């Protein structure tokens, strides 16, 4: 079979017509090279040129598949001591509403002990969130060192005033990046799962919330190797069944003379620090194991300040193209980049984005 050998200008014209012309299917580079060869054309660097041409195609880039592999290794958040770092989030628009009209659950979790605080609301504002932080966290467990939340409007204004007053470091996750506050997201899922099995009429979930919290606090957590209750109080909670059935613990405690109760409790509290140190070691080992498994999926996506990138389109964005809406928007310039993977973008007209974007939602744009 004879093929016509093309010069550079003719090769560019053929690639453009076959790839994106009237009958161009916007195929990948290797398939484009094979189709051009079947059409009867050839040049020495055809396959490499076809791959680079497809890589630079604007339509192929903005309609490209979403990237599901992480671009960097896992950065685990840790807490040095109990009640130092809290994550906070909202389970919102619960349907149906509870019998008292509540449709929001505000959830907070301590990153060390995995102790959870939660409350339900009919209407939730930043003032309500600030009041929750003050009454459920600060007044019960002291002023935390750090608070982690998303960038929702509920965590602004009054919350900003509160954290400034008490010198609390407020860390906000990037948009559409729930992994940053993974502990509270996992707690949300578990609380919803427990409530789903507890409710009887589907509208009594707000009355069942305290029991769901009790169930969560007294359940074994894989990451710490202990229950949240034991890491906070130094002993396991007394369950109703132990009173009804008379467990071994109840029997042993009944044999302790009243004069020896203070010493017995003192001995329990002396073991609390040891229990917490074991939990901290368990957390570090668990995080190393998770990081090792996560690392196997990492595909580096090196980006630098000044690079042109596309940003993934997420959320309920109204677009007249409907089903034919692109998966990516842009291009944008990276104007600032942190080692943790947060990037601040700027469009081609010089307009700056106020909120950061995580690099796992970006990909390089080729021109």
XYZ file of N, CA and C in Angstrom, residues 79-82 112-113 223-226 230-232 234 269-285:
93
model
N -4.308 15.325 66.104
C -4.507 16.191 67.263
C -3.545 15.754 68.361
N -2.798 16.683 68.960
C -1.788 16.290 69.952
C -2.369 15.864 71.285
N -3.571 16.349 71.633
C -4.176 15.992 72.918
C -5.693 16.111 72.800
N -6.446 15.558 73.744
C -7.910 15.597 73.651
C -8.448 17.023 73.606
N -9.020 13.781 68.497
C -8.206 12.840 69.283
C -9.054 11.682 69.798
N -10.109 11.988 70.539
C -10.916 10.939 71.172
C -12.050 10.435 70.287
N -9.948 3.554 64.307
C -8.759 4.413 64.225
C -8.043 4.559 65.560
N -8.791 4.569 66.678
C -8.172 4.748 67.994
C -8.001 3.437 68.756
N -8.718 2.405 68.368
C -8.654 1.140 69.091
C -9.356 1.197 70.431
N -10.278 2.148 70.605
C -11.005 2.310 71.876
C -12.310 3.028 71.597
N -14.437 5.928 76.684
C -13.335 5.491 77.543
C -12.152 6.447 77.474
N -11.938 7.086 76.307
C -10.817 8.025 76.183
C -11.109 9.358 76.866
N -12.376 9.651 77.081
C -12.741 10.895 77.762
C -12.804 10.681 79.274
N -12.065 7.583 81.029
C -11.190 6.583 81.633
C -11.864 5.281 81.991
N -8.460 6.661 86.957
C -8.014 7.916 86.347
C -6.504 7.915 86.108
N -5.744 7.217 86.959
C -4.299 7.118 86.749
C -3.966 6.374 85.462
N -4.843 5.458 85.071
C -4.627 4.693 83.837
C -5.120 5.427 82.598
N -5.788 6.574 82.781
C -6.356 7.288 81.627
C -5.277 7.795 80.674
N -4.183 8.353 81.228
C -3.107 8.850 80.367
C -2.486 7.719 79.561
N -2.319 6.563 80.194
C -1.767 5.406 79.485
C -2.716 4.968 78.361
N -4.009 4.982 78.648
C -5.002 4.610 77.645
C -4.949 5.568 76.446
N -4.796 6.859 76.744
C -4.735 7.855 75.662
C -3.449 7.741 74.862
N -2.325 7.412 75.526
C -1.074 7.222 74.798
C -1.166 6.024 73.864
N -1.809 4.953 74.331
C -2.004 3.785 73.465
C -2.876 4.154 72.266
N -3.913 4.951 72.508
C -4.788 5.382 71.418
C -4.027 6.234 70.409
N -3.145 7.125 70.901
C -2.345 7.958 69.993
C -1.425 7.105 69.134
N -0.788 6.090 69.738
C 0.063 5.172 68.963
C -0.762 4.406 67.937
N -1.966 3.997 68.350
C -2.856 3.255 67.450
C -3.267 4.135 66.260
N -3.547 5.408 66.528
C -3.930 6.329 65.457
C -2.796 6.499 64.463
N -1.562 6.668 64.966
C -0.418 6.840 64.060
C -0.208 5.608 63.200
N -0.324 4.422 63.794
C -0.166 3.187 63.013
C -1.281 3.055 61.979
